Coordinates of C-alpha atoms in Angstrom, one line a residue:
X1 CA -20.6 43.7 -40.8
X2 CA -23.9 42.5 -39.1
X3 CA -22.7 39.2 -39.3
X4 CA -19.3 40.1 -37.5
X5 CA -21.2 42.0 -34.7
X6 CA -23.5 39.1 -34.2
X7 CA -20.6 36.8 -34.0
X8 CA -18.7 39.0 -31.4
X9 CA -21.9 39.2 -29.1
X10 CA -22.1 35.6 -29.5
X11 CA -18.5 34.9 -28.5
X12 CA -19.2 37.3 -25.6
X13 CA -22.2 35.6 -24.6
X14 CA -20.5 32.2 -24.5
X15 CA -17.6 33.7 -22.4
X16 CA -20.0 35.0 -19.8
X17 CA -21.9 31.7 -19.7
X18 CA -18.8 29.8 -19.2
X19 CA -17.5 32.3 -16.6
X20 CA -21.0 31.9 -14.9
X21 CA -21.0 28.0 -14.9
X22 CA -17.4 28.1 -13.6
X23 CA -18.5 30.2 -10.6
X24 CA -21.5 27.8 -10.2
X25 CA -18.9 24.7 -10.4
X26 CA -16.5 26.2 -7.8
X27 CA -19.2 27.1 -5.4
X28 CA -21.4 24.2 -5.5
X29 CA -18.8 21.2 -6.4
X30 CA -15.2 22.1 -5.5
X31 CA -14.3 22.9 -2.1
X32 CA -11.5 25.2 -1.9
X33 CA -7.9 24.0 -0.5
X34 CA -7.2 21.0 -2.6
X35 CA -9.5 18.6 -1.2
X36 CA -11.4 16.2 -3.3
X37 CA -14.2 13.9 -2.2
X38 CA -13.2 10.3 -1.2
X39 CA -14.3 7.2 -2.9
X40 CA -15.7 8.7 -6.0
X41 CA -14.3 5.7 -8.2
X42 CA -17.3 3.8 -6.7
X43 CA -19.7 5.6 -9.0
X44 CA -17.7 4.9 -12.5
X45 CA -18.7 1.5 -13.0
X46 CA -16.6 0.9 -16.1
X47 CA -17.8 -2.8 -17.0
X48 CA -14.8 -3.5 -19.1
X49 CA -14.1 -7.3 -18.2
X50 CA -14.9 -9.6 -20.8
X51 CA -14.7 -12.4 -18.2
X52 CA -15.4 -12.3 -14.6
X53 CA -14.5 -14.9 -11.8
X54 CA -17.3 -16.9 -10.5
X55 CA -17.1 -18.4 -7.0
X56 CA -16.9 -22.2 -6.3
X57 CA -17.8 -22.6 -2.5
X58 CA -17.3 -26.6 -2.3
X59 CA -13.5 -25.8 -3.7
X60 CA -13.0 -22.7 -1.4
X61 CA -10.7 -23.0 1.6
X62 CA -11.2 -19.5 2.6
X63 CA -7.7 -18.3 2.4
X64 CA -8.5 -15.0 0.8
X65 CA -5.7 -15.1 -1.4
X66 CA -8.1 -14.0 -4.5
X67 CA -9.0 -10.7 -2.5
X68 CA -5.3 -10.3 -1.4
X69 CA -3.7 -10.2 -5.1
X70 CA -6.5 -8.3 -6.7
X71 CA -5.4 -4.8 -8.2
X72 CA -8.7 -3.1 -7.8
X73 CA -10.6 -4.7 -4.8
X74 CA -13.2 -5.9 -6.8
X75 CA -13.2 -9.4 -5.1
X76 CA -13.6 -9.4 -1.3
X77 CA -14.7 -11.8 1.5
X78 CA -17.9 -11.4 3.2
X79 CA -19.2 -12.6 6.5
X80 CA -23.1 -12.5 7.5
X81 CA -25.3 -13.9 10.2
X82 CA -28.2 -16.0 9.9
X83 CA -30.8 -13.1 10.2
X84 CA -28.7 -10.8 8.0
X85 CA -29.1 -13.3 5.0
X86 CA -33.0 -13.4 5.5
X87 CA -33.1 -10.8 2.8
X88 CA -30.5 -11.7 0.7
X89 CA -31.0 -12.5 -3.0
X90 CA -31.3 -15.8 -4.3
X91 CA -27.9 -16.4 -5.6
X92 CA -26.2 -15.0 -2.5
X93 CA -25.0 -18.5 -1.6
X94 CA -22.9 -19.1 1.8
X95 CA -21.0 -21.6 3.7
X96 CA -20.0 -22.0 7.4
X97 CA -16.9 -19.7 8.1
X98 CA -13.9 -21.9 8.8
X99 CA -11.4 -21.2 11.7
X100 CA -11.4 -18.4 14.2
X101 CA -12.9 -20.5 17.0
X102 CA -16.2 -19.8 19.0
X103 CA -16.3 -16.0 17.9
X104 CA -17.1 -16.9 14.5
X105 CA -19.6 -19.9 14.7
X106 CA -22.5 -17.8 14.1
X107 CA -21.0 -16.2 10.7
X108 CA -21.5 -17.3 7.1
X109 CA -18.6 -16.9 4.6
X110 CA -18.9 -16.1 0.8
X111 CA -16.4 -14.5 -1.9
X112 CA -18.1 -11.7 -3.6
X113 CA -17.0 -10.0 -6.7
X114 CA -18.2 -6.8 -8.5
X115 CA -18.9 -7.5 -11.7
X116 CA -19.0 -3.9 -13.0
X117 CA -15.5 -2.8 -11.2
X118 CA -13.8 -6.2 -12.0
X119 CA -11.2 -5.5 -15.0
X120 CA -11.1 -9.1 -16.1
X121 CA -7.3 -9.5 -15.4
X122 CA -7.6 -13.0 -14.0
X123 CA -5.2 -12.6 -11.3
X124 CA -7.5 -14.2 -8.7
X125 CA -8.3 -17.2 -10.8
X126 CA -4.8 -18.1 -11.5
X127 CA -3.4 -17.4 -7.8
X128 CA -6.4 -19.3 -6.0
X129 CA -4.8 -22.5 -4.5
X130 CA -8.0 -24.3 -4.6
X131 CA -9.6 -24.1 -8.0
X132 CA -12.3 -22.1 -6.4
X133 CA -12.8 -19.2 -9.3
X134 CA -13.7 -20.0 -12.6
X135 CA -13.6 -17.4 -15.6
X136 CA -16.9 -16.8 -16.7
X137 CA -18.5 -14.7 -19.6
X138 CA -19.2 -11.2 -18.0
X139 CA -22.7 -11.1 -19.6
X140 CA -23.9 -13.8 -17.4
X141 CA -22.0 -12.6 -14.1
X142 CA -23.3 -9.0 -14.8
X143 CA -26.8 -9.9 -14.4
X144 CA -26.3 -12.8 -11.8
X145 CA -23.8 -10.6 -9.4
X146 CA -24.8 -7.1 -9.6
X147 CA -27.6 -7.5 -7.2
X148 CA -25.2 -9.6 -4.9
X149 CA -22.7 -6.9 -4.9
X150 CA -25.3 -4.4 -3.6
X151 CA -26.3 -6.6 -0.7
X152 CA -22.8 -7.4 0.1
X153 CA -22.4 -3.4 0.7
X154 CA -24.8 -3.5 2.9
X155 CA -23.3 -6.0 5.4
X156 CA -21.3 -4.6 8.1
X157 CA -17.4 -4.7 8.2
X158 CA -16.0 -7.4 10.6
X159 CA -12.4 -6.7 10.5
X160 CA -12.2 -6.3 14.3
X161 CA -12.7 -10.1 14.5
X162 CA -9.3 -11.0 12.5
X163 CA -5.8 -10.3 13.0
X164 CA -5.1 -7.5 10.1
X165 CA -1.5 -8.3 10.1
X166 CA -2.0 -11.7 8.6
X167 CA -2.8 -12.8 4.8
X168 CA -6.4 -14.2 5.6
X169 CA -7.1 -11.2 8.4
X170 CA -6.2 -8.4 6.4
X171 CA -8.6 -9.1 3.8
X172 CA -11.6 -8.7 6.1
X173 CA -10.3 -5.3 6.6
X174 CA -12.3 -2.7 4.2
X175 CA -10.0 -1.5 1.4
X176 CA -9.7 2.2 1.5
X177 CA -8.2 2.1 -1.9
X178 CA -10.8 0.6 -4.6
X179 CA -11.2 0.7 -8.4
X180 CA -8.9 2.9 -9.4
X181 CA -7.9 3.6 -12.9
X182 CA -4.8 1.5 -13.1
X183 CA -4.1 -1.0 -15.6
X184 CA -5.8 -4.8 -15.5
X185 CA -3.2 -6.8 -13.3
X186 CA -1.4 -3.8 -12.1
X187 CA 1.5 -4.9 -9.9
X188 CA 1.5 -1.6 -7.8
X189 CA -1.9 -1.4 -6.5
X190 CA -2.3 -4.5 -4.3
X191 CA 0.6 -3.2 -2.1
X192 CA -0.7 0.1 -1.6
X193 CA -4.5 -1.4 -0.8
X194 CA -2.9 -3.8 1.3
X195 CA -1.5 -0.7 3.2
X196 CA -4.9 0.8 3.4
X197 CA -6.2 -2.6 5.2
X198 CA -3.7 -2.6 7.6
X199 CA -3.1 1.2 8.5
X200 CA -5.5 3.2 6.4
X201 CA -7.7 4.8 9.2
X202 CA -4.3 6.5 10.3
X203 CA -2.4 6.7 6.7
X204 CA -0.8 10.1 5.5
X205 CA 0.7 9.5 2.1
X206 CA 3.0 11.2 0.3
X207 CA 2.9 10.3 -3.3
X208 CA 5.7 11.1 -6.1
X209 CA 4.7 11.9 -9.5
X210 CA 4.4 8.4 -11.6
X211 CA 2.0 5.7 -12.1
X212 CA 0.9 5.6 -8.7
X213 CA 0.1 9.2 -8.7
X214 CA -2.0 8.7 -11.9
X215 CA -4.1 5.8 -10.9
X216 CA -4.1 7.2 -7.4
X217 CA -5.0 11.0 -8.1
X218 CA -6.6 11.4 -11.5
X219 CA -9.0 14.3 -10.3
X220 CA -11.9 14.0 -9.5
X221 CA -11.9 10.0 -9.7
X222 CA -10.7 9.2 -6.6
X223 CA -10.0 5.7 -5.6
X224 CA -8.8 6.6 -1.6
X225 CA -12.3 6.3 0.4
X226 CA -13.0 6.1 4.0
X227 CA -14.3 3.6 6.4
X228 CA -17.9 3.8 8.3
X229 CA -16.3 5.9 10.9
X230 CA -15.2 8.8 8.1
X231 CA -11.8 7.7 8.6
X232 CA -9.4 7.1 5.8
X233 CA -5.9 7.8 4.2
X234 CA -4.9 11.5 3.6
X235 CA -3.2 11.9 0.5
X236 CA -1.1 14.4 -1.5
X237 CA 1.1 14.4 -4.6
X238 CA 4.6 15.9 -5.0
X239 CA 7.1 15.8 -7.7
X240 CA 9.9 13.4 -8.6
X241 CA 12.7 15.3 -7.1
X242 CA 11.3 16.3 -3.8
X243 CA 8.8 13.6 -2.6
X244 CA 10.9 12.4 0.1
X245 CA 11.4 15.9 1.3
X246 CA 7.8 16.7 1.1
X247 CA 6.6 13.6 3.2
X248 CA 9.5 14.6 5.6
X249 CA 8.0 17.9 6.0
X250 CA 4.7 16.4 6.5
X251 CA 6.2 13.9 9.5
X252 CA 7.8 16.8 11.1
X253 CA 4.7 18.7 11.3
X254 CA 2.9 15.8 12.9
X255 CA 5.8 15.4 15.2
X256 CA 5.6 18.8 16.3
X257 CA 1.8 18.9 17.1
X258 CA 2.1 15.4 18.7
X259 CA 4.9 16.6 21.1
X260 CA 2.6 19.6 21.8
X261 CA -0.2 17.4 22.6
X262 CA 2.0 15.1 24.8
X263 CA 3.1 18.3 26.6
X264 CA -0.7 19.1 27.2
X265 CA -1.7 15.6 28.4
X266 CA 0.8 15.8 31.2
X267 CA -0.2 19.5 32.2
X268 CA -3.8 18.2 32.2
X269 CA -2.9 15.2 34.5
X270 CA -0.4 17.4 36.6
X271 CA -3.0 20.5 37.2
X272 CA -5.8 18.2 37.9
X273 CA -7.8 19.6 35.0
X274 CA -10.8 17.8 33.4
X275 CA -12.4 14.7 34.9
X276 CA -10.6 12.0 37.0
X277 CA -11.9 9.8 34.0
X278 CA -9.9 12.0 31.5
X279 CA -7.0 12.0 33.6
X280 CA -7.1 8.1 33.8
X281 CA -7.4 7.8 30.2
X282 CA -4.3 9.9 29.5
X283 CA -2.3 8.2 32.0
X284 CA -3.0 4.9 29.8
X285 CA -2.5 6.9 26.5
X286 CA 1.0 8.3 27.2
X287 CA 3.1 5.3 27.4
X288 CA 1.7 3.9 24.1
X289 CA 1.2 7.0 22.0
X290 CA 3.8 6.2 19.8
X291 CA 2.9 2.7 19.1
X292 CA 0.6 2.5 16.0
X293 CA -0.3 -1.0 17.2
X294 CA -1.2 -0.3 20.8
X295 CA -2.4 3.2 20.9
X296 CA -5.8 3.2 19.0
X297 CA -7.6 1.8 22.2
X298 CA -5.9 4.4 24.3
X299 CA -7.0 7.0 22.1
X300 CA -10.5 6.1 21.8
X301 CA -10.9 6.1 25.5
X302 CA -9.2 9.7 25.8
X303 CA -11.5 11.1 23.1
X304 CA -14.5 9.8 24.7
X305 CA -13.4 11.1 28.3
X306 CA -12.8 14.5 26.3
X307 CA -16.1 14.6 24.9
X308 CA -17.7 14.1 28.3
X309 CA -15.7 17.0 29.4
X310 CA -17.3 19.4 27.1
X311 CA -16.2 22.7 25.1
X312 CA -13.4 24.1 27.5
X313 CA -14.5 22.3 30.7
X314 CA -18.0 23.0 30.2
X315 CA -20.1 21.5 33.1
X316 CA -17.2 21.1 35.3
X317 CA -16.0 22.8 38.2
X318 CA -13.1 25.4 36.7
X319 CA -9.6 24.1 36.3
X320 CA -7.5 24.8 39.1
X321 CA -5.0 27.1 36.9
X322 CA -5.2 28.8 33.6
X323 CA -2.5 26.3 32.4
X324 CA -4.5 23.4 32.9
X325 CA -7.5 25.0 31.5
X326 CA -5.5 25.9 28.2
X327 CA -4.0 22.3 28.0
X328 CA -7.4 20.8 28.1
X329 CA -8.8 23.1 25.6
X330 CA -5.6 22.1 23.2
X331 CA -6.4 18.5 23.8
X332 CA -10.0 19.0 22.7
X333 CA -8.8 20.9 19.4
X334 CA -6.1 18.3 18.5
X335 CA -8.1 15.0 19.0
X336 CA -6.9 13.8 15.3
X337 CA -3.5 13.3 16.5
X338 CA -4.3 11.0 19.5
X339 CA -4.0 8.0 17.4
X340 CA -0.7 7.7 15.6
X341 CA -0.5 8.8 12.2
X342 CA 1.4 6.4 9.8
X343 CA 3.3 8.6 7.3
X344 CA 4.2 6.6 4.0
X345 CA 6.3 8.0 1.2
X346 CA 5.4 6.3 -2.2
X347 CA 6.6 6.5 -5.5
X348 CA 8.2 4.3 -8.0
X349 CA 11.8 3.4 -9.0
X350 CA 12.1 6.3 -11.3
X351 CA 11.7 8.6 -8.4
X352 CA 13.4 6.3 -5.6
X353 CA 16.6 5.3 -7.8
X354 CA 16.8 8.1 -9.9
X355 CA 15.4 11.7 -9.8
X356 CA 14.4 11.6 -6.3
X357 CA 17.5 9.9 -4.8
X358 CA 19.2 12.7 -3.3
X359 CA 16.0 13.4 -1.3
X360 CA 15.2 9.8 -0.5
X361 CA 18.9 9.4 0.9
X362 CA 18.5 12.6 2.9
X363 CA 15.4 11.3 4.6
X364 CA 16.8 8.0 5.6
X365 CA 19.7 9.9 7.2
X366 CA 17.4 11.9 9.6
X367 CA 16.2 9.2 11.7
X368 CA 12.9 10.3 11.6
X369 CA 9.8 8.0 11.8
X370 CA 8.7 7.9 7.8
X371 CA 8.2 4.8 5.9
X372 CA 9.2 4.6 2.3
X373 CA 7.4 2.2 -0.1
X374 CA 9.2 1.8 -3.4
X375 CA 7.2 0.5 -6.3
X376 CA 9.7 -1.1 -8.4
X377 CA 8.7 -1.7 -11.9
X378 CA 12.2 -1.3 -13.0
X379 CA 11.5 1.3 -15.6
X380 CA 9.4 4.6 -15.9
X381 CA 6.3 2.9 -16.6
X382 CA 4.0 6.1 -16.7
X383 CA 6.0 7.9 -19.6
X384 CA 6.6 5.0 -21.7
X385 CA 8.9 2.4 -20.3
X386 CA 12.3 4.5 -20.3
X387 CA 15.7 2.9 -18.5
X388 CA 16.0 3.8 -14.9
X389 CA 18.9 2.9 -12.6
X390 CA 16.6 0.2 -11.4
X391 CA 16.2 -1.4 -15.1
X392 CA 18.2 -4.8 -15.1
X393 CA 21.0 -5.8 -17.2
X394 CA 20.0 -6.8 -20.7
X395 CA 16.5 -5.5 -20.4
X396 CA 15.4 -3.7 -23.6
X397 CA 13.9 -0.5 -22.6
X398 CA 13.7 3.2 -24.3
X399 CA 17.2 4.3 -24.1
X400 CA 18.6 1.2 -24.1
X401 CA 17.4 -0.5 -27.3
X402 CA 20.3 -2.7 -27.3
X403 CA 19.9 -4.0 -23.8
X404 CA 21.0 -2.4 -20.7
X405 CA 24.4 -2.7 -20.2
X406 CA 25.1 -1.5 -16.5
X407 CA 23.9 -3.6 -13.6
X408 CA 20.8 -2.4 -11.7
X409 CA 21.4 -0.2 -8.7
X410 CA 21.3 -2.2 -5.3
X411 CA 19.4 0.4 -3.6
X412 CA 18.4 -2.0 -0.7
X413 CA 22.0 -3.1 0.1
X414 CA 23.5 0.4 -0.3
X415 CA 21.1 1.8 2.4
X416 CA 21.9 -1.3 4.8
X417 CA 25.2 -0.4 4.6
X418 CA 25.1 3.1 5.0
X419 CA 22.3 3.8 7.8
X420 CA 22.2 0.7 10.0
X421 CA 19.2 2.1 12.0
X422 CA 17.1 2.2 8.6
X423 CA 14.6 -1.0 8.4
X424 CA 15.1 -2.2 5.0
X425 CA 13.0 -5.0 3.4
X426 CA 12.9 -6.5 -0.3
X427 CA 9.5 -7.9 -0.9
X428 CA 7.3 -9.4 -3.7
X429 CA 3.7 -10.0 -2.9
X430 CA 2.6 -12.2 -5.7
X431 CA 5.7 -14.6 -4.5
X432 CA 5.4 -14.5 -0.8
X433 CA 2.2 -13.5 0.7
X434 CA 3.1 -13.7 4.1
X435 CA 6.6 -12.2 3.7
X436 CA 4.9 -9.0 2.5
X437 CA 2.7 -8.6 5.4
X438 CA 5.6 -9.3 7.7
X439 CA 7.4 -6.4 6.3
X440 CA 5.0 -3.9 6.2
X441 CA 4.1 -4.6 9.9
X442 CA 7.6 -4.5 10.9
X443 CA 8.5 -1.4 8.8
X444 CA 5.5 0.5 10.1
X445 CA 6.5 -0.7 13.8
X446 CA 10.0 0.4 13.3
X447 CA 10.5 3.9 15.1
X448 CA 12.8 5.2 12.8
X449 CA 12.9 5.4 8.9
X450 CA 11.9 2.1 6.9
X451 CA 12.4 1.4 3.2
X452 CA 10.5 -1.3 1.7
X453 CA 11.2 -2.1 -2.1
X454 CA 8.3 -4.2 -3.5
X455 CA 8.8 -6.0 -6.9
X456 CA 5.9 -4.7 -9.2
X457 CA 4.9 -6.7 -12.4
X458 CA 4.1 -4.2 -15.2
X459 CA 2.2 -4.7 -18.3
X460 CA 5.2 -3.4 -20.4
X461 CA 7.4 -6.1 -18.9
X462 CA 5.9 -8.2 -21.9
X463 CA 4.9 -11.4 -19.7
X464 CA 4.4 -13.8 -22.2
X465 CA 1.3 -15.5 -20.9
X466 CA -0.3 -11.8 -19.8
X467 CA -0.5 -10.0 -16.4
X468 CA -3.0 -12.5 -15.3
X469 CA 0.0 -14.9 -14.7
X470 CA 2.3 -12.2 -13.3
X471 CA 2.1 -14.3 -10.1
X472 CA 3.9 -17.0 -12.0
X473 CA 6.4 -14.8 -13.4
X474 CA 7.1 -13.1 -9.7
X475 CA 7.6 -16.7 -8.2
X476 CA 10.2 -17.6 -10.8
X477 CA 12.0 -14.2 -10.4
X478 CA 12.3 -14.9 -6.6
X479 CA 13.3 -18.7 -7.2
X480 CA 15.9 -18.1 -9.7
X481 CA 17.3 -15.3 -7.2
X482 CA 16.5 -12.3 -9.8
X483 CA 14.5 -10.8 -6.9
X484 CA 15.5 -11.7 -3.5
X485 CA 13.4 -11.4 -0.3
X486 CA 14.9 -10.2 2.8
X487 CA 14.2 -8.0 5.8
X488 CA 16.7 -6.2 8.1
X489 CA 15.7 -5.2 11.6
X490 CA 18.0 -2.7 13.1
X491 CA 18.9 -3.2 16.8
X492 CA 19.2 -0.7 19.4
X493 CA 22.7 -1.0 19.5
X494 CA 24.9 -0.3 16.1
X495 CA 26.2 -3.4 14.7
X496 CA 23.4 -5.8 16.1
X497 CA 21.1 -5.6 13.3
X498 CA 19.4 -8.9 12.1
X499 CA 19.1 -9.6 8.1
X500 CA 16.4 -12.5 7.6
X501 CA 16.9 -13.9 4.2
X502 CA 13.4 -15.1 3.1
X503 CA 14.6 -16.7 -0.2
X504 CA 17.2 -18.9 1.0
X505 CA 17.9 -20.9 -2.1
X506 CA 18.3 -20.5 -5.7
X507 CA 16.3 -22.8 -7.8
X508 CA 16.9 -22.9 -11.3
X509 CA 18.6 -20.6 -13.8
X510 CA 18.1 -17.2 -14.7
X511 CA 17.3 -18.2 -18.2
X512 CA 14.0 -19.5 -16.7
X513 CA 12.9 -16.0 -15.8
X514 CA 14.3 -14.4 -19.0
X515 CA 12.5 -16.1 -21.4
X516 CA 9.1 -15.2 -19.6
X517 CA 9.5 -11.7 -20.4
X518 CA 9.5 -9.8 -23.6
X519 CA 11.9 -7.2 -22.3
X520 CA 14.5 -10.0 -22.3
X521 CA 13.5 -12.1 -25.2
X522 CA 13.6 -9.2 -27.7
X523 CA 17.1 -9.1 -27.4
X524 CA 17.5 -12.6 -27.7
X525 CA 15.6 -12.5 -31.0
X526 CA 17.5 -9.1 -32.1
X527 CA 21.4 -9.9 -31.1
X528 CA 21.5 -13.4 -29.5
X529 CA 25.1 -13.0 -28.9
X530 CA 24.5 -9.6 -26.7
X531 CA 21.6 -11.2 -25.0
X532 CA 23.7 -14.1 -24.1
X533 CA 26.8 -12.3 -22.6
X534 CA 24.4 -9.8 -20.9
X535 CA 22.6 -12.7 -19.2
X536 CA 25.7 -14.5 -18.0
X537 CA 26.9 -11.2 -16.4
X538 CA 23.5 -11.1 -14.7
X539 CA 23.5 -14.7 -13.6
X540 CA 27.0 -14.2 -12.0
X541 CA 25.8 -10.9 -10.4
X542 CA 23.0 -12.7 -9.0
X543 CA 24.8 -15.8 -7.3
X544 CA 27.6 -13.2 -6.0
X545 CA 24.5 -11.0 -4.3
X546 CA 22.8 -14.3 -2.9
X547 CA 26.3 -15.2 -1.2
X548 CA 26.6 -11.8 0.0
X549 CA 23.4 -11.8 1.6
X550 CA 23.5 -15.3 3.1
X551 CA 26.9 -14.2 4.8
X552 CA 25.1 -11.1 6.0
X553 CA 22.3 -13.3 7.4
X554 CA 24.8 -15.7 9.4
X555 CA 27.0 -12.7 10.6
X556 CA 23.5 -11.2 12.1
X557 CA 22.8 -14.8 13.6
X558 CA 26.1 -14.8 15.5
X559 CA 25.6 -11.3 17.0
X560 CA 24.2 -11.1 20.5
X561 CA 20.8 -10.1 21.0
X562 CA 20.1 -6.8 21.9
X563 CA 19.7 -6.1 25.9
X564 CA 16.3 -5.7 27.1
X565 CA 15.3 -2.0 28.0

């Protein structure tokens, strides 16, 4: 009996301790409202790589492709002035920066790896066109590069010196997605990392459940981070079936608030509220407020002018009207929307092609200014490799052990046919670096819905040479017509949109691609007859699709250009 009573009191004591600890954690660690501190992956330092890239400055042409393809933002270009290098570690070697004109003459260049965050996928080594990176045993690199990385982090970001809408320039921008828990060589993260480098300080992300919600939001390990100004992407996750609507609701809320901000700006100008400098800044802001590429400078000028006004006109003569005073107060309370938010709805093919397709279709039909990025692994990667409507003919996936016998849904072509005002692009980052940057820039600039479908090589594809060679795999996919590259730019007038076919010719046979991936090879071993039949059917489909895309591109060239507004 005594033992039982003691056990009861011990359990009660443990429960009380757990409750007290839970209260302490809630009070001092986790903020209410679903907010998690940004950039917590930076402290994890997994050190899982067996080999780490070493930089050979003599071979490097400073193209930044190594950083461009890195799934984990673990290798980056650095710029430093001579005086900044005075206190650098002895191994922090640099070379004069190439190109850029007089503005860059005072800078030295270096490629820096984070040895404890590198996953050892070797994508950068294989993608480097100059043989400037060499896989080196991790033990030696950890000792040599850890102090170099720490020093690199102290250098200022110099992204403002470059055009972020270029392959090279984008990689001088700080990545605001770093060190995620994605698989080594992940084909999804480079796209989202690139988005943060191009639009990250004003991004709002609605993320569907799937791989991208796991490596993007496995709390409290948060790979989304902020820049030196404290700005970074806002991220939230919703379900397979409603993520498009979730992002759509975010956009409508932002639109309503920005409409109110615009109205307040006009009242301040009309009523003579605030300072002359503020009214002049607002006059500059109004015409460009919906242009993400142009509004940042004007927004900063308005914010600085508002700061000079103080709270509700403090330090000024009273505004001439109550409405002017109210409008000025509204502006001061909503400065976060002076820059144009860039809303991105992100998810995989299981969401976009299957479970969430009805919602995606509805959102694209509304004409609202949202951007949709589909990270297409052609299967339900996160839950074990089940087939989706994006899975190709002849691929062996769960629920298609004998090879998928129906063709892949042509989502991009379907949307182009249904909605001529939607920007549509099919991209492959590893196959064409410039095309993916161009497509993302065009999608974000389009004042309406945009849909970018991105080929994302996955470890579950069983790439014969490993994920480190997934760039070779992606290039062959494009060359053989398996994954076409194109961009459809809508015009103001219906019927005058332009399709640009970026992969103009088919080189080689589909068989050249199929033999590179186990998801196709396994059927060739198991049932050669079925594999041959499905491959022939897929080849015919690819050729017909290519001819169709060529006709659409030619027809677009024949259309008269849209009249200037």
